[in-house]
Amino acid sequence: MTAPPPSDLTFRPVPDVLAHLPGEWHVERTVRDLADGSEGRFTGTTRFAPLPAPDAGGLLHHESGTFTWHGVARPAERTLRFLPGDGPGTARVEFADGRFFHDLDLRTGRWTTDHPCSADLYRGAFEVVDADRWRSRWRVGGPAKDLLLVTEYRRAPSTRRVPEGP
């Protein structure tokens, strides 16, 4: 007998996001243009690795893979920095060049945040399903964009974690 899949209302608390994320994750992202209905897809990997001093305690997030849009597949990658946040167990997420992106607090298993980008607004929701799965949803709206980005992360078998507590 298999356990039923968790409902979208069941989230797994993560006491320390920077301790939870290290390792390699398989990534699948859909990008939907809500204005014209077109849809793209990114598949690849994200690796969270320790940052060197002076950012010791933080993680380098490097994502690479293939993004397919309108039938054209291209290589794609991005780099973010996850640094210790203001509260215990939280993170401050920055772009590779050090600009602030958003805060991240998964101590309840769920987090929402906003990121203004020029005249557009990125509204993000992060949800932890279990020790080896989490997702992000970004709704992007404004004069330049009308998008929904949904990303599913699955921990690679080589970096699976032993479940913590009950």
PDB file of N, CA and C in Angstrom, residues 56-158:
ATOM      1  N   ALA A  56      30.930  32.745   3.765  1.00  0.00           N
ATOM      2  CA  ALA A  56      30.835  31.414   4.377  1.00  0.00           C
ATOM      3  C   ALA A  56      29.509  31.321   5.130  1.00  0.00           C
ATOM      4  N   GLY A  57      28.895  30.160   5.050  1.00  0.00           N
ATOM      5  CA  GLY A  57      27.580  29.967   5.654  1.00  0.00           C
ATOM      6  C   GLY A  57      26.468  30.112   4.634  1.00  0.00           C
ATOM      7  N   GLY A  58      26.785  30.675   3.475  1.00  0.00           N
ATOM      8  CA  GLY A  58      25.812  30.821   2.408  1.00  0.00           C
ATOM      9  C   GLY A  58      25.989  29.741   1.362  1.00  0.00           C
ATOM     10  N   LEU A  59      25.102  29.759   0.372  1.00  0.00           N
ATOM     11  CA  LEU A  59      25.128  28.761  -0.703  1.00  0.00           C
ATOM     12  C   LEU A  59      25.114  29.439  -2.066  1.00  0.00           C
ATOM     13  N   LEU A  60      25.873  28.870  -2.993  1.00  0.00           N
ATOM     14  CA  LEU A  60      25.817  29.283  -4.384  1.00  0.00           C
ATOM     15  C   LEU A  60      24.815  28.370  -5.079  1.00  0.00           C
ATOM     16  N   HIS A  61      23.823  28.961  -5.713  1.00  0.00           N
ATOM     17  CA  HIS A  61      22.786  28.242  -6.457  1.00  0.00           C
ATOM     18  C   HIS A  61      23.133  28.398  -7.928  1.00  0.00           C
ATOM     19  N   HIS A  62      23.450  27.286  -8.602  1.00  0.00           N
ATOM     20  CA  HIS A  62      23.732  27.344 -10.040  1.00  0.00           C
ATOM     21  C   HIS A  62      22.773  26.391 -10.736  1.00  0.00           C
ATOM     22  N   GLU A  63      22.009  26.957 -11.660  1.00  0.00           N
ATOM     23  CA  GLU A  63      21.008  26.197 -12.397  1.00  0.00           C
ATOM     24  C   GLU A  63      21.429  26.146 -13.855  1.00  0.00           C
ATOM     25  N   SER A  64      21.368  24.959 -14.461  1.00  0.00           N
ATOM     26  CA  SER A  64      21.682  24.844 -15.883  1.00  0.00           C
ATOM     27  C   SER A  64      20.808  23.764 -16.504  1.00  0.00           C
ATOM     28  N   GLY A  65      20.487  23.977 -17.774  1.00  0.00           N
ATOM     29  CA  GLY A  65      19.656  23.015 -18.475  1.00  0.00           C
ATOM     30  C   GLY A  65      19.255  23.533 -19.829  1.00  0.00           C
ATOM     31  N   THR A  66      18.062  23.130 -20.270  1.00  0.00           N
ATOM     32  CA  THR A  66      17.549  23.495 -21.582  1.00  0.00           C
ATOM     33  C   THR A  66      16.184  24.150 -21.424  1.00  0.00           C
ATOM     34  N   PHE A  67      16.019  25.309 -22.053  1.00  0.00           N
ATOM     35  CA  PHE A  67      14.736  26.009 -22.053  1.00  0.00           C
ATOM     36  C   PHE A  67      14.173  25.944 -23.468  1.00  0.00           C
ATOM     37  N   THR A  68      12.943  25.442 -23.584  1.00  0.00           N
ATOM     38  CA  THR A  68      12.277  25.329 -24.874  1.00  0.00           C
ATOM     39  C   THR A  68      11.114  26.316 -24.909  1.00  0.00           C
ATOM     40  N   TRP A  69      11.145  27.196 -25.901  1.00  0.00           N
ATOM     41  CA  TRP A  69      10.101  28.210 -26.037  1.00  0.00           C
ATOM     42  C   TRP A  69       9.727  28.297 -27.521  1.00  0.00           C
ATOM     43  N   HIS A  70       8.448  28.174 -27.825  1.00  0.00           N
ATOM     44  CA  HIS A  70       7.960  28.188 -29.207  1.00  0.00           C
ATOM     45  C   HIS A  70       8.690  27.154 -30.064  1.00  0.00           C
ATOM     46  N   GLY A  71       8.958  25.992 -29.466  1.00  0.00           N
ATOM     47  CA  GLY A  71       9.564  24.891 -30.193  1.00  0.00           C
ATOM     48  C   GLY A  71      11.072  24.980 -30.370  1.00  0.00           C
ATOM     49  N   VAL A  72      11.691  26.036 -29.862  1.00  0.00           N
ATOM     50  CA  VAL A  72      13.133  26.216 -29.999  1.00  0.00           C
ATOM     51  C   VAL A  72      13.803  25.939 -28.653  1.00  0.00           C
ATOM     52  N   ALA A  73      14.694  24.945 -28.626  1.00  0.00           N
ATOM     53  CA  ALA A  73      15.412  24.576 -27.389  1.00  0.00           C
ATOM     54  C   ALA A  73      16.760  25.280 -27.367  1.00  0.00           C
ATOM     55  N   ARG A  74      17.059  25.893 -26.202  1.00  0.00           N
ATOM     56  CA  ARG A  74      18.334  26.593 -26.033  1.00  0.00           C
ATOM     57  C   ARG A  74      18.901  26.277 -24.658  1.00  0.00           C
ATOM     58  N   PRO A  75      20.233  26.306 -24.530  1.00  0.00           N
ATOM     59  CA  PRO A  75      20.826  26.162 -23.201  1.00  0.00           C
ATOM     60  C   PRO A  75      20.458  27.378 -22.352  1.00  0.00           C
ATOM     61  N   ALA A  76      20.261  27.138 -21.060  1.00  0.00           N
ATOM     62  CA  ALA A  76      19.915  28.222 -20.145  1.00  0.00           C
ATOM     63  C   ALA A  76      20.582  27.966 -18.798  1.00  0.00           C
ATOM     64  N   GLU A  77      20.969  29.048 -18.135  1.00  0.00           N
ATOM     65  CA  GLU A  77      21.524  28.909 -16.790  1.00  0.00           C
ATOM     66  C   GLU A  77      21.344  30.203 -16.027  1.00  0.00           C
ATOM     67  N   ARG A  78      21.415  30.090 -14.704  1.00  0.00           N
ATOM     68  CA  ARG A  78      21.397  31.261 -13.838  1.00  0.00           C
ATOM     69  C   ARG A  78      22.110  30.916 -12.548  1.00  0.00           C
ATOM     70  N   THR A  79      22.581  31.956 -11.891  1.00  0.00           N
ATOM     71  CA  THR A  79      23.285  31.797 -10.623  1.00  0.00           C
ATOM     72  C   THR A  79      22.695  32.759  -9.615  1.00  0.00           C
ATOM     73  N   LEU A  80      22.420  32.249  -8.421  1.00  0.00           N
ATOM     74  CA  LEU A  80      21.933  33.059  -7.301  1.00  0.00           C
ATOM     75  C   LEU A  80      22.810  32.782  -6.089  1.00  0.00           C
ATOM     76  N   ARG A  81      22.751  33.668  -5.124  1.00  0.00           N
ATOM     77  CA  ARG A  81      23.467  33.485  -3.855  1.00  0.00           C
ATOM     78  C   ARG A  81      22.436  33.448  -2.734  1.00  0.00           C
ATOM     79  N   PHE A  82      22.477  32.407  -1.926  1.00  0.00           N
ATOM     80  CA  PHE A  82      21.603  32.257  -0.764  1.00  0.00           C
ATOM     81  C   PHE A  82      22.469  32.524   0.462  1.00  0.00           C
ATOM     82  N   LEU A  83      22.232  33.636   1.131  1.00  0.00           N
ATOM     83  CA  LEU A  83      23.031  34.038   2.285  1.00  0.00           C
ATOM     84  C   LEU A  83      22.205  33.919   3.557  1.00  0.00           C
ATOM     85  N   PRO A  84      22.845  33.818   4.733  1.00  0.00           N
ATOM     86  CA  PRO A  84      22.071  33.783   5.976  1.00  0.00           C
ATOM     87  C   PRO A  84      21.151  35.001   6.062  1.00  0.00           C
ATOM     88  N   GLY A  85      19.903  34.745   6.443  1.00  0.00           N
ATOM     89  CA  GLY A  85      18.907  35.813   6.533  1.00  0.00           C
ATOM     90  C   GLY A  85      18.938  36.504   7.882  1.00  0.00           C
ATOM     91  N   ASP A  86      17.964  37.389   8.086  1.00  0.00           N
ATOM     92  CA  ASP A  86      17.885  38.148   9.337  1.00  0.00           C
ATOM     93  C   ASP A  86      17.472  37.280  10.515  1.00  0.00           C
ATOM     94  N   GLY A  87      16.662  36.257  10.270  1.00  0.00           N
ATOM     95  CA  GLY A  87      16.213  35.384  11.352  1.00  0.00           C
ATOM     96  C   GLY A  87      16.889  34.026  11.271  1.00  0.00           C
ATOM     97  N   PRO A  88      16.926  33.290  12.383  1.00  0.00           N
ATOM     98  CA  PRO A  88      17.524  31.949  12.372  1.00  0.00           C
ATOM     99  C   PRO A  88      16.821  31.054  11.355  1.00  0.00           C
ATOM    100  N   GLY A  89      17.605  30.317  10.567  1.00  0.00           N
ATOM    101  CA  GLY A  89      17.045  29.366   9.618  1.00  0.00           C
ATOM    102  C   GLY A  89      16.542  29.966   8.326  1.00  0.00           C
ATOM    103  N   THR A  90      16.701  31.292   8.134  1.00  0.00           N
ATOM    104  CA  THR A  90      16.189  31.952   6.943  1.00  0.00           C
ATOM    105  C   THR A  90      17.338  32.304   5.988  1.00  0.00           C
ATOM    106  N   ALA A  91      16.975  32.751   4.783  1.00  0.00           N
ATOM    107  CA  ALA A  91      17.985  33.127   3.799  1.00  0.00           C
ATOM    108  C   ALA A  91      17.616  34.435   3.118  1.00  0.00           C
ATOM    109  N   ARG A  92      18.648  35.122   2.702  1.00  0.00           N
ATOM    110  CA  ARG A  92      18.532  36.309   1.850  1.00  0.00           C
ATOM    111  C   ARG A  92      19.024  35.857   0.474  1.00  0.00           C
ATOM    112  N   VAL A  93      18.162  35.948  -0.533  1.00  0.00           N
ATOM    113  CA  VAL A  93      18.516  35.490  -1.872  1.00  0.00           C
ATOM    114  C   VAL A  93      18.914  36.709  -2.704  1.00  0.00           C
ATOM    115  N   GLU A  94      20.097  36.595  -3.330  1.00  0.00           N
ATOM    116  CA  GLU A  94      20.620  37.674  -4.163  1.00  0.00           C
ATOM    117  C   GLU A  94      20.917  37.145  -5.555  1.00  0.00           C
ATOM    118  N   PHE A  95      20.886  38.053  -6.525  1.00  0.00           N
ATOM    119  CA  PHE A  95      21.372  37.719  -7.854  1.00  0.00           C
ATOM    120  C   PHE A  95      22.886  37.563  -7.773  1.00  0.00           C
ATOM    121  N   ALA A  96      23.504  36.993  -8.798  1.00  0.00           N
ATOM    122  CA  ALA A  96      24.945  36.749  -8.801  1.00  0.00           C
ATOM    123  C   ALA A  96      25.750  38.029  -8.599  1.00  0.00           C
ATOM    124  N   ASP A  97      25.199  39.162  -9.042  1.00  0.00           N
ATOM    125  CA  ASP A  97      25.922  40.434  -8.919  1.00  0.00           C
ATOM    126  C   ASP A  97      25.703  41.123  -7.567  1.00  0.00           C
ATOM    127  N   GLY A  98      24.984  40.450  -6.655  1.00  0.00           N
ATOM    128  CA  GLY A  98      24.788  40.984  -5.312  1.00  0.00           C
ATOM    129  C   GLY A  98      23.513  41.789  -5.109  1.00  0.00           C
ATOM    130  N   ARG A  99      22.727  42.019  -6.162  1.00  0.00           N
ATOM    131  CA  ARG A  99      21.451  42.725  -5.983  1.00  0.00           C
ATOM    132  C   ARG A  99      20.461  41.825  -5.236  1.00  0.00           C
ATOM    133  N   PHE A 100      19.681  42.434  -4.344  1.00  0.00           N
ATOM    134  CA  PHE A 100      18.684  41.702  -3.569  1.00  0.00           C
ATOM    135  C   PHE A 100      17.585  41.170  -4.489  1.00  0.00           C
ATOM    136  N   PHE A 101      17.196  39.898  -4.257  1.00  0.00           N
ATOM    137  CA  PHE A 101      16.088  39.280  -4.987  1.00  0.00           C
ATOM    138  C   PHE A 101      14.894  39.126  -4.055  1.00  0.00           C
ATOM    139  N   HIS A 102      15.054  38.300  -2.999  1.00  0.00           N
ATOM    140  CA  HIS A 102      13.957  38.115  -2.045  1.00  0.00           C
ATOM    141  C   HIS A 102      14.481  37.417  -0.797  1.00  0.00           C
ATOM    142  N   ASP A 103      13.691  37.469   0.276  1.00  0.00           N
ATOM    143  CA  ASP A 103      13.979  36.691   1.483  1.00  0.00           C
ATOM    144  C   ASP A 103      13.318  35.321   1.336  1.00  0.00           C
ATOM    145  N   LEU A 104      13.791  34.347   2.125  1.00  0.00           N
ATOM    146  CA  LEU A 104      13.218  33.003   2.087  1.00  0.00           C
ATOM    147  C   LEU A 104      13.198  32.432   3.499  1.00  0.00           C
ATOM    148  N   ASP A 105      12.005  32.101   3.972  1.00  0.00           N
ATOM    149  CA  ASP A 105      11.809  31.540   5.309  1.00  0.00           C
ATOM    150  C   ASP A 105      10.866  30.344   5.177  1.00  0.00           C
ATOM    151  N   LEU A 106      11.421  29.149   5.245  1.00  0.00           N
ATOM    152  CA  LEU A 106      10.616  27.932   5.074  1.00  0.00           C
ATOM    153  C   LEU A 106      10.344  27.221   6.399  1.00  0.00           C
ATOM    154  N   ARG A 107      10.449  27.940   7.526  1.00  0.00           N
ATOM    155  CA  ARG A 107      10.255  27.298   8.831  1.00  0.00           C
ATOM    156  C   ARG A 107       8.838  26.757   9.011  1.00  0.00           C
ATOM    157  N   THR A 108       7.869  27.274   8.261  1.00  0.00           N
ATOM    158  CA  THR A 108       6.510  26.711   8.293  1.00  0.00           C
ATOM    159  C   THR A 108       6.266  25.790   7.103  1.00  0.00           C
ATOM    160  N   GLY A 109       7.248  25.683   6.200  1.00  0.00           N
ATOM    161  CA  GLY A 109       7.092  24.879   4.997  1.00  0.00           C
ATOM    162  C   GLY A 109       6.541  25.655   3.823  1.00  0.00           C
ATOM    163  N   ARG A 110       6.205  26.929   4.049  1.00  0.00           N
ATOM    164  CA  ARG A 110       5.627  27.752   2.982  1.00  0.00           C
ATOM    165  C   ARG A 110       6.075  29.186   3.176  1.00  0.00           C
ATOM    166  N   TRP A 111       6.305  29.902   2.056  1.00  0.00           N
ATOM    167  CA  TRP A 111       6.736  31.295   2.132  1.00  0.00           C
ATOM    168  C   TRP A 111       6.230  32.037   0.905  1.00  0.00           C
ATOM    169  N   THR A 112       5.762  33.257   1.092  1.00  0.00           N
ATOM    170  CA  THR A 112       5.387  34.112  -0.027  1.00  0.00           C
ATOM    171  C   THR A 112       6.220  35.383   0.030  1.00  0.00           C
ATOM    172  N   THR A 113       6.508  35.919  -1.138  1.00  0.00           N
ATOM    173  CA  THR A 113       7.364  37.098  -1.226  1.00  0.00           C
ATOM    174  C   THR A 113       7.082  37.838  -2.523  1.00  0.00           C
ATOM    175  N   ASP A 114       7.504  39.091  -2.580  1.00  0.00           N
ATOM    176  CA  ASP A 114       7.375  39.902  -3.787  1.00  0.00           C
ATOM    177  C   ASP A 114       8.744  40.399  -4.215  1.00  0.00           C
ATOM    178  N   HIS A 115       8.890  40.594  -5.519  1.00  0.00           N
ATOM    179  CA  HIS A 115      10.108  41.190  -6.070  1.00  0.00           C
ATOM    180  C   HIS A 115       9.715  42.145  -7.192  1.00  0.00           C
ATOM    181  N   PRO A 116       9.862  43.476  -6.945  1.00  0.00           N
ATOM    182  CA  PRO A 116       9.591  44.416  -8.029  1.00  0.00           C
ATOM    183  C   PRO A 116      10.737  44.410  -9.039  1.00  0.00           C
ATOM    184  N   CYS A 117      10.395  44.427 -10.318  1.00  0.00           N
ATOM    185  CA  CYS A 117      11.396  44.431 -11.385  1.00  0.00           C
ATOM    186  C   CYS A 117      10.925  45.443 -12.428  1.00  0.00           C
ATOM    187  N   SER A 118      11.546  46.615 -12.436  1.00  0.00           N
ATOM    188  CA  SER A 118      11.084  47.732 -13.265  1.00  0.00           C
ATOM    189  C   SER A 118       9.613  47.963 -12.942  1.00  0.00           C
ATOM    190  N   ALA A 119       8.761  47.969 -13.953  1.00  0.00           N
ATOM    191  CA  ALA A 119       7.338  48.214 -13.697  1.00  0.00           C
ATOM    192  C   ALA A 119       6.561  46.928 -13.438  1.00  0.00           C
ATOM    193  N   ASP A 120       7.220  45.772 -13.492  1.00  0.00           N
ATOM    194  CA  ASP A 120       6.552  44.491 -13.263  1.00  0.00           C
ATOM    195  C   ASP A 120       6.733  44.054 -11.810  1.00  0.00           C
ATOM    196  N   LEU A 121       5.837  43.193 -11.352  1.00  0.00           N
ATOM    197  CA  LEU A 121       5.926  42.649  -9.995  1.00  0.00           C
ATOM    198  C   LEU A 121       5.948  41.125 -10.074  1.00  0.00           C
ATOM    199  N   TYR A 122       6.961  40.533  -9.458  1.00  0.00           N
ATOM    200  CA  TYR A 122       7.070  39.083  -9.318  1.00  0.00           C
ATOM    201  C   TYR A 122       6.524  38.732  -7.942  1.00  0.00           C
ATOM    202  N   ARG A 123       5.484  37.911  -7.886  1.00  0.00           N
ATOM    203  CA  ARG A 123       4.907  37.461  -6.611  1.00  0.00           C
ATOM    204  C   ARG A 123       5.194  35.975  -6.494  1.00  0.00           C
ATOM    205  N   GLY A 124       6.033  35.591  -5.504  1.00  0.00           N
ATOM    206  CA  GLY A 124       6.491  34.217  -5.371  1.00  0.00           C
ATOM    207  C   GLY A 124       5.868  33.479  -4.208  1.00  0.00           C
ATOM    208  N   ALA A 125       5.686  32.171  -4.386  1.00  0.00           N
ATOM    209  CA  ALA A 125       5.238  31.274  -3.318  1.00  0.00           C
ATOM    210  C   ALA A 125       6.141  30.046  -3.356  1.00  0.00           C
ATOM    211  N   PHE A 126       6.670  29.668  -2.206  1.00  0.00           N
ATOM    212  CA  PHE A 126       7.568  28.520  -2.068  1.00  0.00           C
ATOM    213  C   PHE A 126       6.903  27.529  -1.139  1.00  0.00           C
ATOM    214  N   GLU A 127       6.928  26.234  -1.503  1.00  0.00           N
ATOM    215  CA  GLU A 127       6.270  25.195  -0.718  1.00  0.00           C
ATOM    216  C   GLU A 127       7.164  23.963  -0.653  1.00  0.00           C
ATOM    217  N   VAL A 128       7.354  23.450   0.548  1.00  0.00           N
ATOM    218  CA  VAL A 128       8.153  22.238   0.741  1.00  0.00           C
ATOM    219  C   VAL A 128       7.182  21.066   0.873  1.00  0.00           C
ATOM    220  N   VAL A 129       7.313  20.092  -0.024  1.00  0.00           N
ATOM    221  CA  VAL A 129       6.425  18.929  -0.038  1.00  0.00           C
ATOM    222  C   VAL A 129       6.933  17.866   0.933  1.00  0.00           C
ATOM    223  N   ASP A 130       8.233  17.553   0.844  1.00  0.00           N
ATOM    224  CA  ASP A 130       8.860  16.601   1.770  1.00  0.00           C
ATOM    225  C   ASP A 130      10.365  16.869   1.756  1.00  0.00           C
ATOM    226  N   ALA A 131      11.147  16.000   2.370  1.00  0.00           N
ATOM    227  CA  ALA A 131      12.591  16.237   2.498  1.00  0.00           C
ATOM    228  C   ALA A 131      13.295  16.340   1.150  1.00  0.00           C
ATOM    229  N   ASP A 132      12.692  15.792   0.088  1.00  0.00           N
ATOM    230  CA  ASP A 132      13.358  15.752  -1.206  1.00  0.00           C
ATOM    231  C   ASP A 132      12.585  16.431  -2.333  1.00  0.00           C
ATOM    232  N   ARG A 133      11.535  17.192  -1.991  1.00  0.00           N
ATOM    233  CA  ARG A 133      10.744  17.877  -3.019  1.00  0.00           C
ATOM    234  C   ARG A 133      10.257  19.220  -2.511  1.00  0.00           C
ATOM    235  N   TRP A 134      10.399  20.239  -3.372  1.00  0.00           N
ATOM    236  CA  TRP A 134       9.813  21.538  -3.086  1.00  0.00           C
ATOM    237  C   TRP A 134       9.483  22.218  -4.409  1.00  0.00           C
ATOM    238  N   ARG A 135       8.705  23.294  -4.341  1.00  0.00           N
ATOM    239  CA  ARG A 135       8.299  23.984  -5.561  1.00  0.00           C
ATOM    240  C   ARG A 135       8.280  25.484  -5.324  1.00  0.00           C
ATOM    241  N   SER A 136       8.409  26.194  -6.428  1.00  0.00           N
ATOM    242  CA  SER A 136       8.195  27.642  -6.395  1.00  0.00           C
ATOM    243  C   SER A 136       7.207  27.999  -7.496  1.00  0.00           C
ATOM    244  N   ARG A 137       6.425  29.035  -7.212  1.00  0.00           N
ATOM    245  CA  ARG A 137       5.475  29.571  -8.197  1.00  0.00           C
ATOM    246  C   ARG A 137       5.684  31.076  -8.224  1.00  0.00           C
ATOM    247  N   TRP A 138       5.954  31.598  -9.392  1.00  0.00           N
ATOM    248  CA  TRP A 138       6.077  33.041  -9.558  1.00  0.00           C
ATOM    249  C   TRP A 138       4.997  33.512 -10.518  1.00  0.00           C
ATOM    250  N   ARG A 139       4.187  34.431 -10.063  1.00  0.00           N
ATOM    251  CA  ARG A 139       3.190  35.106 -10.909  1.00  0.00           C
ATOM    252  C   ARG A 139       3.789  36.468 -11.223  1.00  0.00           C
ATOM    253  N   VAL A 140       3.997  36.736 -12.498  1.00  0.00           N
ATOM    254  CA  VAL A 140       4.642  37.968 -12.927  1.00  0.00           C
ATOM    255  C   VAL A 140       3.620  38.808 -13.671  1.00  0.00           C
ATOM    256  N   GLY A 141       3.403  40.031 -13.192  1.00  0.00           N
ATOM    257  CA  GLY A 141       2.432  40.897 -13.835  1.00  0.00           C
ATOM    258  C   GLY A 141       2.948  42.312 -13.976  1.00  0.00           C
ATOM    259  N   GLY A 142       2.493  42.977 -15.007  1.00  0.00           N
ATOM    260  CA  GLY A 142       2.873  44.365 -15.237  1.00  0.00           C
ATOM    261  C   GLY A 142       2.743  44.693 -16.705  1.00  0.00           C
ATOM    262  N   PRO A 143       3.206  45.866 -17.072  1.00  0.00           N
ATOM    263  CA  PRO A 143       3.063  46.268 -18.476  1.00  0.00           C
ATOM    264  C   PRO A 143       3.906  45.431 -19.447  1.00  0.00           C
ATOM    265  N   ALA A 144       5.018  44.863 -18.973  1.00  0.00           N
ATOM    266  CA  ALA A 144       5.894  44.110 -19.879  1.00  0.00           C
ATOM    267  C   ALA A 144       5.646  42.609 -19.852  1.00  0.00           C
ATOM    268  N   LYS A 145       5.063  42.089 -18.763  1.00  0.00           N
ATOM    269  CA  LYS A 145       4.946  40.634 -18.619  1.00  0.00           C
ATOM    270  C   LYS A 145       3.617  40.249 -17.988  1.00  0.00           C
ATOM    271  N   ASP A 146       3.145  39.075 -18.371  1.00  0.00           N
ATOM    272  CA  ASP A 146       1.974  38.448 -17.758  1.00  0.00           C
ATOM    273  C   ASP A 146       2.242  36.950 -17.783  1.00  0.00           C
ATOM    274  N   LEU A 147       2.989  36.458 -16.783  1.00  0.00           N
ATOM    275  CA  LEU A 147       3.521  35.099 -16.797  1.00  0.00           C
ATOM    276  C   LEU A 147       3.189  34.342 -15.520  1.00  0.00           C
ATOM    277  N   LEU A 148       3.201  33.017 -15.633  1.00  0.00           N
ATOM    278  CA  LEU A 148       3.164  32.120 -14.488  1.00  0.00           C
ATOM    279  C   LEU A 148       4.307  31.124 -14.662  1.00  0.00           C
ATOM    280  N   LEU A 149       5.227  31.087 -13.693  1.00  0.00           N
ATOM    281  CA  LEU A 149       6.361  30.164 -13.712  1.00  0.00           C
ATOM    282  C   LEU A 149       6.201  29.210 -12.536  1.00  0.00           C
ATOM    283  N   VAL A 150       6.138  27.914 -12.811  1.00  0.00           N
ATOM    284  CA  VAL A 150       6.015  26.899 -11.757  1.00  0.00           C
ATOM    285  C   VAL A 150       7.214  25.966 -11.881  1.00  0.00           C
ATOM    286  N   THR A 151       7.979  25.865 -10.787  1.00  0.00           N
ATOM    287  CA  THR A 151       9.196  25.056 -10.783  1.00  0.00           C
ATOM    288  C   THR A 151       9.077  23.965  -9.741  1.00  0.00           C
ATOM    289  N   GLU A 152       9.344  22.740 -10.154  1.00  0.00           N
ATOM    290  CA  GLU A 152       9.365  21.584  -9.253  1.00  0.00           C
ATOM    291  C   GLU A 152      10.818  21.156  -9.072  1.00  0.00           C
ATOM    292  N   TYR A 153      11.235  21.009  -7.825  1.00  0.00           N
ATOM    293  CA  TYR A 153      12.591  20.572  -7.494  1.00  0.00           C
ATOM    294  C   TYR A 153      12.514  19.194  -6.838  1.00  0.00           C
ATOM    295  N   ARG A 154      13.332  18.265  -7.329  1.00  0.00           N
ATOM    296  CA  ARG A 154      13.446  16.934  -6.729  1.00  0.00           C
ATOM    297  C   ARG A 154      14.916  16.671  -6.457  1.00  0.00           C
ATOM    298  N   ARG A 155      15.211  16.338  -5.206  1.00  0.00           N
ATOM    299  CA  ARG A 155      16.604  16.095  -4.840  1.00  0.00           C
ATOM    300  C   ARG A 155      17.145  14.909  -5.630  1.00  0.00           C
ATOM    301  N   ALA A 156      18.359  15.056  -6.171  1.00  0.00           N
ATOM    302  CA  ALA A 156      18.998  13.976  -6.919  1.00  0.00           C
ATOM    303  C   ALA A 156      19.274  12.812  -5.967  1.00  0.00           C
ATOM    304  N   PRO A 157      19.142  11.567  -6.449  1.00  0.00           N
ATOM    305  CA  PRO A 157      19.361  10.408  -5.572  1.00  0.00           C
ATOM    306  C   PRO A 157      20.703  10.438  -4.843  1.00  0.00           C
ATOM    307  N   SER A 158      21.723  10.984  -5.478  1.00  0.00           N
ATOM    308  CA  SER A 158      23.049  11.009  -4.836  1.00  0.00           C
ATOM    309  C   SER A 158      23.109  11.946  -3.632  1.00  0.00           C
TER     310      SER A 158
END
